[in-house]
Structures are given as C-alpha cells and as structure tokens.
CSV table of C-alpha atoms in Angstrom, one decimal:
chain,number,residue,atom,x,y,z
R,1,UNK,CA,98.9,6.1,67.1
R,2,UNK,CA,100.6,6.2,63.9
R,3,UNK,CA,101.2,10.2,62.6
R,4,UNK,CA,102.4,11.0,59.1
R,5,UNK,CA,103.2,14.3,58.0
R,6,UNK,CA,103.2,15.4,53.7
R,7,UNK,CA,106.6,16.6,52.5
R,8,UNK,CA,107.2,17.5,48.6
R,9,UNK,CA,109.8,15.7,47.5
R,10,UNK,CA,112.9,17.7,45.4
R,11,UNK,CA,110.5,17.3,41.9
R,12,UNK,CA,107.6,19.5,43.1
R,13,UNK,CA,108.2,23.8,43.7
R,14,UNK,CA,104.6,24.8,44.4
R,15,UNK,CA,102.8,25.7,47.8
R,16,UNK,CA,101.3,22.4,48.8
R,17,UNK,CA,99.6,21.3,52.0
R,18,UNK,CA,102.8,19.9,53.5
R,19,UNK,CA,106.3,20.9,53.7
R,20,UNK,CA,108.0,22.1,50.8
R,21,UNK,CA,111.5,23.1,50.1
R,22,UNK,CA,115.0,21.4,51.2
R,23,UNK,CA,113.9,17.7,51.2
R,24,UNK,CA,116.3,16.5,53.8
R,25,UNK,CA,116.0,19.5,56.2
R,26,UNK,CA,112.5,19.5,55.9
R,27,UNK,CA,112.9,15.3,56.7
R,28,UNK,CA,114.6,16.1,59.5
R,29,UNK,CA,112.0,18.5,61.4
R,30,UNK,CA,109.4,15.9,61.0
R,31,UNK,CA,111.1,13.2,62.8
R,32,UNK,CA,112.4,15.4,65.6
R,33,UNK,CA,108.6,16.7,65.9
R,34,UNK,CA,108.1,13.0,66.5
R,35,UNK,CA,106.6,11.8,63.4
R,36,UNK,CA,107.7,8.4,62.0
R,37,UNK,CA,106.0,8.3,58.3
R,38,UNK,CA,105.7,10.8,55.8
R,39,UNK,CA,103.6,11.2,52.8
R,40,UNK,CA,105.2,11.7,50.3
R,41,UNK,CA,103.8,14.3,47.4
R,42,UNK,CA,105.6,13.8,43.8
R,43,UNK,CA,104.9,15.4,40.7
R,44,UNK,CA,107.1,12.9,38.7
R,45,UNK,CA,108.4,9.9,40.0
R,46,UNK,CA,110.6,9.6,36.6
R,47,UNK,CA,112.6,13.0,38.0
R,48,UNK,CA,113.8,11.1,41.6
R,49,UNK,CA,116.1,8.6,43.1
R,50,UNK,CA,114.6,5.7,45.0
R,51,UNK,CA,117.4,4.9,46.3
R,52,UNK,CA,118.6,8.1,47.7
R,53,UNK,CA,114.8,8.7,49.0
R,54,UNK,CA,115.0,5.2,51.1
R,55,UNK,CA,118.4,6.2,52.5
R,56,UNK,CA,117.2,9.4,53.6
R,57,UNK,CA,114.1,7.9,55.1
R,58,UNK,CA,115.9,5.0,56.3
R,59,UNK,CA,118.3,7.5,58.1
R,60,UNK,CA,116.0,9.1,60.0
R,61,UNK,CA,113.5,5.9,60.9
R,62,UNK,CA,110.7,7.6,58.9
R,63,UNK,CA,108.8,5.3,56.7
R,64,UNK,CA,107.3,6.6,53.6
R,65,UNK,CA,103.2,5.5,54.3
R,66,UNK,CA,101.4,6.8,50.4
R,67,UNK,CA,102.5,9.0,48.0
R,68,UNK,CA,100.4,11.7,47.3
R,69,UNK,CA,99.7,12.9,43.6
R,70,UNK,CA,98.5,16.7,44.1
R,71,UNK,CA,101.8,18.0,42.9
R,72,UNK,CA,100.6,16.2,39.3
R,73,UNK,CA,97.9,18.6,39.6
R,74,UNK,CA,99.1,21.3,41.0
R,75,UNK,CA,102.4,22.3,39.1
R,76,UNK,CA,101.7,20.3,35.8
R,77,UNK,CA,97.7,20.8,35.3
R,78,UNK,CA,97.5,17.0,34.7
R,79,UNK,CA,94.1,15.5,34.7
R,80,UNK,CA,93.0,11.6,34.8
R,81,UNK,CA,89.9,12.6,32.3
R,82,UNK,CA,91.6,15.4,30.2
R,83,UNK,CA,90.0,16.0,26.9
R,84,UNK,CA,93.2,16.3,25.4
R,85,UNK,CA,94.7,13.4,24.8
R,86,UNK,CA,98.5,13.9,25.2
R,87,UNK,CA,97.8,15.3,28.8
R,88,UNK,CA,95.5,12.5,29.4
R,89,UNK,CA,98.0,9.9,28.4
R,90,UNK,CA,100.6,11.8,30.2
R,91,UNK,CA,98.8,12.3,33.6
R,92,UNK,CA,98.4,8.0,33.1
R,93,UNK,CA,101.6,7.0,32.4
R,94,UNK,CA,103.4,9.5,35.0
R,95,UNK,CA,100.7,7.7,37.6
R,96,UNK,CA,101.6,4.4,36.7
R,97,UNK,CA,105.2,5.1,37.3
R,98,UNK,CA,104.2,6.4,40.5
R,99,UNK,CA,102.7,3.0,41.5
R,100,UNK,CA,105.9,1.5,40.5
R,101,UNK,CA,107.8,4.0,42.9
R,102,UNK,CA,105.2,3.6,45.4
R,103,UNK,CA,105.2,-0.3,45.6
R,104,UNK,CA,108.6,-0.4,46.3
R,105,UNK,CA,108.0,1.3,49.6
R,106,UNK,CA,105.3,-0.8,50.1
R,107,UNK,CA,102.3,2.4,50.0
R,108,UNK,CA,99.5,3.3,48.0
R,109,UNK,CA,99.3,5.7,45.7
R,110,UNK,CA,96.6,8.8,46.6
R,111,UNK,CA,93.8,9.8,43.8
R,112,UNK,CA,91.8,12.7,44.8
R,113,UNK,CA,91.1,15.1,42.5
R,114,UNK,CA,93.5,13.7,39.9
R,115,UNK,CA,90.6,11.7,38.7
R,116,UNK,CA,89.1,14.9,36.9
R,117,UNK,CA,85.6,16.1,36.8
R,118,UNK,CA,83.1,14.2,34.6
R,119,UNK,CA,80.8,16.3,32.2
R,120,UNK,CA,77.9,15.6,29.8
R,121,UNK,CA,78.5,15.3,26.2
R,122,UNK,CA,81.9,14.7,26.4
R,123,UNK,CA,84.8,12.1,27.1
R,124,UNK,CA,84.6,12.9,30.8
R,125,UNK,CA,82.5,10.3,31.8
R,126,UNK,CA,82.3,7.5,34.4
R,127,UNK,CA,82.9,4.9,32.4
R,128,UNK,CA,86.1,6.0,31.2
R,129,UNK,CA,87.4,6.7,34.7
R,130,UNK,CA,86.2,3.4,36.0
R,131,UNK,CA,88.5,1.7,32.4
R,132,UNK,CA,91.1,4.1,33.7
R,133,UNK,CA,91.5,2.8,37.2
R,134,UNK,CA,91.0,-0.8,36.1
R,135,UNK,CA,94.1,-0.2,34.1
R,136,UNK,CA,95.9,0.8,37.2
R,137,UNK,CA,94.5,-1.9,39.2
R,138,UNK,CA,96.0,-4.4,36.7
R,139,UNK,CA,99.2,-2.7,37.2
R,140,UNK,CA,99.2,-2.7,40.7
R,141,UNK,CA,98.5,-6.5,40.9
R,142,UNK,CA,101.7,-7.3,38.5
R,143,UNK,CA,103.8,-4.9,40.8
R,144,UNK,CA,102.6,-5.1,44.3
R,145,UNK,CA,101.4,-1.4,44.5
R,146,UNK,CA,98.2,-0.3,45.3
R,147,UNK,CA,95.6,2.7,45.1
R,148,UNK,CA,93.6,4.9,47.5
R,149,UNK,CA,90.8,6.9,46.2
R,150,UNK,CA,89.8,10.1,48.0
R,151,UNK,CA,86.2,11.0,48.5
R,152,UNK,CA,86.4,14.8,48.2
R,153,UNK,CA,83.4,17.6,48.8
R,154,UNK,CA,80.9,18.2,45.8
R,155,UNK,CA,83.0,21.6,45.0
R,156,UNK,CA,86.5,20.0,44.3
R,157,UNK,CA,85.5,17.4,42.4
R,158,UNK,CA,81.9,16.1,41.1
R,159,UNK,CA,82.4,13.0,41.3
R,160,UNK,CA,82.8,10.1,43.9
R,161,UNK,CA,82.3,12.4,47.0
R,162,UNK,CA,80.2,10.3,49.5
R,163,UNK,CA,81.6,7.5,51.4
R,164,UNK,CA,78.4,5.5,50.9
R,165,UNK,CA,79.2,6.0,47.1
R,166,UNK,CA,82.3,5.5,47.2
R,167,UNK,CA,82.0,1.9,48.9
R,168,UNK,CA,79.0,1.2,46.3
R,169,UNK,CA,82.2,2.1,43.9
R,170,UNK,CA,84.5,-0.1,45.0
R,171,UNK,CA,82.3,-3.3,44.9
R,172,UNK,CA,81.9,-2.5,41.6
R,173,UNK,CA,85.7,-2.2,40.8
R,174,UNK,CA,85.9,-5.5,43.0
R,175,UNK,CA,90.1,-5.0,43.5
R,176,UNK,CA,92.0,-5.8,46.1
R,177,UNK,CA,94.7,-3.5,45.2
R,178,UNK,CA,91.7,-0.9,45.6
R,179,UNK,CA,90.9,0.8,48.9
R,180,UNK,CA,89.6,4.6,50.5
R,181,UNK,CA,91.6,7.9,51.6
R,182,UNK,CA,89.5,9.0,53.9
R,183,UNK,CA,89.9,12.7,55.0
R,184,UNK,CA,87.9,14.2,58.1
R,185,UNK,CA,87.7,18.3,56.3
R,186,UNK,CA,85.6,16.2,53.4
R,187,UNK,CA,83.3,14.5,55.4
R,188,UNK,CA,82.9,17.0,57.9
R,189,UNK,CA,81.1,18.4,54.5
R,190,UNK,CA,79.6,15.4,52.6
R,191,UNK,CA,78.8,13.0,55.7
R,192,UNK,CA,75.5,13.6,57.3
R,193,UNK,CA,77.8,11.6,60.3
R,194,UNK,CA,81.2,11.4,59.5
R,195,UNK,CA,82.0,9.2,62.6
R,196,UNK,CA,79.1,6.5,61.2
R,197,UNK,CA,81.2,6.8,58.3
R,198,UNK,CA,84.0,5.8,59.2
R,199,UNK,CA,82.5,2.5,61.1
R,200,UNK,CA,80.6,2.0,57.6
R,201,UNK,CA,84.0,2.0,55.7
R,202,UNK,CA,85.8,-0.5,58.2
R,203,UNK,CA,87.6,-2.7,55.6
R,204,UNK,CA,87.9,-0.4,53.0
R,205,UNK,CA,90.2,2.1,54.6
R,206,UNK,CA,93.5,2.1,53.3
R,207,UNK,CA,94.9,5.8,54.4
R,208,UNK,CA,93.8,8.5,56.3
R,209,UNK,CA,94.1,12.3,56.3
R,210,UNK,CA,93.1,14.5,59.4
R,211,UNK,CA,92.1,17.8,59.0
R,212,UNK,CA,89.9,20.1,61.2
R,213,UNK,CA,87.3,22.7,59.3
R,214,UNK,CA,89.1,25.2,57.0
R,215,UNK,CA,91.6,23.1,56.9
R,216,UNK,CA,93.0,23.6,60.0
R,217,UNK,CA,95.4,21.7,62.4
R,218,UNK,CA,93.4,18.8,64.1
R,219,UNK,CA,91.3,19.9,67.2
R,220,UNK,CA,91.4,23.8,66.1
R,221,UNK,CA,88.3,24.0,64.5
R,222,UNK,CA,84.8,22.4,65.4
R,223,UNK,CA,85.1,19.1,64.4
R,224,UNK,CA,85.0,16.5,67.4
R,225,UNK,CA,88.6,15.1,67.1
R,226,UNK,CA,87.8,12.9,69.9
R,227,UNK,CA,84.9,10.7,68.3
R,228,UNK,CA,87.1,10.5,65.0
R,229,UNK,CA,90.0,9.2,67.0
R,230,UNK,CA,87.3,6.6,68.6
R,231,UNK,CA,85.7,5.6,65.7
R,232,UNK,CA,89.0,4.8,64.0
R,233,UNK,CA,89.6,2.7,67.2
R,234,UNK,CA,86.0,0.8,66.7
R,235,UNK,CA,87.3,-0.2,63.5
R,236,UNK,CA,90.7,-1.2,64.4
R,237,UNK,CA,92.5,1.0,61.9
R,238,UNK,CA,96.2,0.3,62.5
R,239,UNK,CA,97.5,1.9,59.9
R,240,UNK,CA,98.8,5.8,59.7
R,241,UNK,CA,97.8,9.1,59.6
R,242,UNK,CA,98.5,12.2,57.9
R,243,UNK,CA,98.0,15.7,58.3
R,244,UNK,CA,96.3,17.4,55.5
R,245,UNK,CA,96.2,20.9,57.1
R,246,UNK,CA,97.1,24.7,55.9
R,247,UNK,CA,100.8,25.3,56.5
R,248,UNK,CA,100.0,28.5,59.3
R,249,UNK,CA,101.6,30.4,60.1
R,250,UNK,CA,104.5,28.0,58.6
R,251,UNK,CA,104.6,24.1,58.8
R,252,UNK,CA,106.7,23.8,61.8
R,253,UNK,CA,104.2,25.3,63.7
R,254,UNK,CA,101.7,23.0,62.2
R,255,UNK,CA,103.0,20.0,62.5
R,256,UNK,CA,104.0,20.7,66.3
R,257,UNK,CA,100.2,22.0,66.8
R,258,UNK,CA,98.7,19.0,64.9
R,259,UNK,CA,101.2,16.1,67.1
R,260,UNK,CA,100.5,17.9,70.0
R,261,UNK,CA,96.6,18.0,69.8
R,262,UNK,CA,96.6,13.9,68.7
R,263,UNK,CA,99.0,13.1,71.4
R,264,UNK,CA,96.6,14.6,74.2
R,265,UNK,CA,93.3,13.3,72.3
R,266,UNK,CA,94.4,9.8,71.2
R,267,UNK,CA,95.5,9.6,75.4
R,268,UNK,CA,91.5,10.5,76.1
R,269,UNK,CA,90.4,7.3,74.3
C-alpha cells in the first residue's frame, strides 16, 4: 500500500490539512513514520527551488506523488472563476506554472475548490471553467504534467460534486492528461455508496485522499475503511494515497494514527 502524507512547502504560512512549518524537519517525520510520498501543497511554485525540493526528497527516499493547490486558496484568495480579472488571470498563470513544477516530478496537479463556484448572471459559469481547464490540458500535453479534479460536497463548492458527474465531465473534456482526486470525507457525503463509486471510477482515478468523517484520521470515525481499502483493490489502484485529515491534536500524531490504522486494515484484505 502506497501512503502519502501533505506537507506545505517553505512558500505557504497558513494552517493547512497537512504539516506546515520547517520543510525539511517536517520531511523527515514523515519518512521515519514510514511514509514514502508526500503531497506536496504550494501556493506559488514561482517562490521555490526544484532542485533543492528533489534533493530533499531524494534524500530521504520520499517521492513527491501530486501537488496540492489549497495553499492558492487559502493564503492568496485565488479563484479559477474570479470576477476580477487580474485575480482570475493570476490564480491561471500561478496554476500553470504549477503544472510545470509538477511534471517534473512526474504528479498531477490537484483542483478542488480552486475551480470557484459558478453563479447565474455572471462570468461564473460552466462554460468558462470547462475553456479554463482545456487551457490547462493543452499545457499539460506540451509538458508532460497532468490534472486531478476533486469532486467535493455540495457546501464547498457547487459544482462538479458527484462522481457520476464528474465521470460524465470528463468524457466531455475527453483528455488524457485529465483524471479524478477521489476523497473518501466527500463521498461519504455525495455518494449514495461510495464503495460502488469507486468501482464506477476504475480508470479514471488518478489520486486519492483518505479521510474518515469530520475529517478525521482513517478508521476513527464511521466510515468502513475496510470496504474502501477493498474496493480500491477491485479496481487495481496502484497508485498512492494521501491523508487529508485534521492535524489533532498535532500532525505527528496524525500521521502515526492514520499509518497505523492502514497498516492493520490494508493486512485484513
């Protein structure tokens, strides 16, 4: 089983659901927890070294696994759909030289609820965030990179929150350089059967996030940790999986609480 945990890199200083604070410390507490991929969350890709980040990850046998755009939000306020246009071309470019960042570690970029809200009557509409993410496909095919799109619950984000729409979404975007962040705390809410879900989306699934109910650490809330695990093995997913948890008490504790429970689950299968 592959485990991620998030870890801000030195450009973001906001609470985020990951570790934040000294980069390499914090790098070295998630491989000694037994981790071996991190995602990492950047707020401007423009503000770090890719080189020192690959020796530092390199170091430590950690590979970086997606790159996680919530610090964008977060910290700056940016916004896929702004109305304004200097923050919309803003949150754009800074994404598209995350993509360029991203493809050299060979992981996807996240979009959750950087793609904004859509709204009647304005420029917030569908069509424009379907232009906007074609743009960044086309990107992504001259560099390599590629994109995964977070289904969220209806109260984060109005847009995009089902799997089955989501899927219906991605034929229509019909790129290859296009693919799903699933995360089990959304579809605990959206999915009448999140584990039916998860078979329906084999294919499509290009990253992961595991989260029990309120966001806590895998197998401390009520969702059945177990049948996610086994549905993921229906499908064959071989890729990683990161933790997208509240940091309580602290995230040491949660990421040894969160490895711990998937160790013992994963060995149930």
């Amino acid at each position: 089983m592959n485990l991620a945990y998030p870890v801000a890199t030195p450009d973001s200083s906001v609470p985020l659901m990951g570790f934040t604070g000294p980069f390499e410390t914090n790098l070295d507490f998630i491989r000694q927890a037994g981790y071996t991929g991190v995602e990492l969350l950047v707020r401007d890709a423009d503000e770090l070294d890719a080189s020192r980040l690959e020796i530092a990850l390199s170091k430590r046998g950690l590979t970086a696994v997606s790159f996680g755009t919530s610090p964008m939000l977060a910290q700056d306020k940016l916004d896929l759909l702004s109305e304004n246009d200097e923050i919309r071309a803003e949150t754009f470019r800074r994404t598209v030289r995350m993509v360029d960042l991203a493809s050299r570690f060979h992981a996807p970029v996240g979009i959750g609820k950087l793609r904004g809200n859509l709204q009647e009557g304005t420029g917030r509409t569908a069509e424009r965030r379907d232009e906007i993410f074609r743009k960044l496909c086309e990107h992504c095919e001259k560099t390599g990179g590629s994109l995964v799109m977070e289904p969220q619950k209806y109260d984060n984000v109005n847009n995009l929150n089902t799997i089955d729409e989501s899927l219906e979404w991605l034929k229509e975007m019909n790129s290859k350089r296009l693919k799903l962040l699933v995360d089990t705390f959304h579809m605990d809410l959206t999915e009448k059967d999140q584990f039916d879900s998860i078979r329906r989306a084999n294919g499509q699934i290009g990253f992961v996030h595991l989260s029990d109910s309120d966001r806590k650490a895998p197998g401390c809330g009520r969702i059945d940790f177990g049948a996610v695990l086994k549905a993921f093995s229906d499908i064959c997913y071989g890729g990683f999986f990161s933790m997208e948890i509240k940091q309580s008490p602290n995230s040491e504790e949660a990421a040894e609480t969160s490895i711990k429970n998937l160790t013992r689950l994963s060995g149930q299968i």
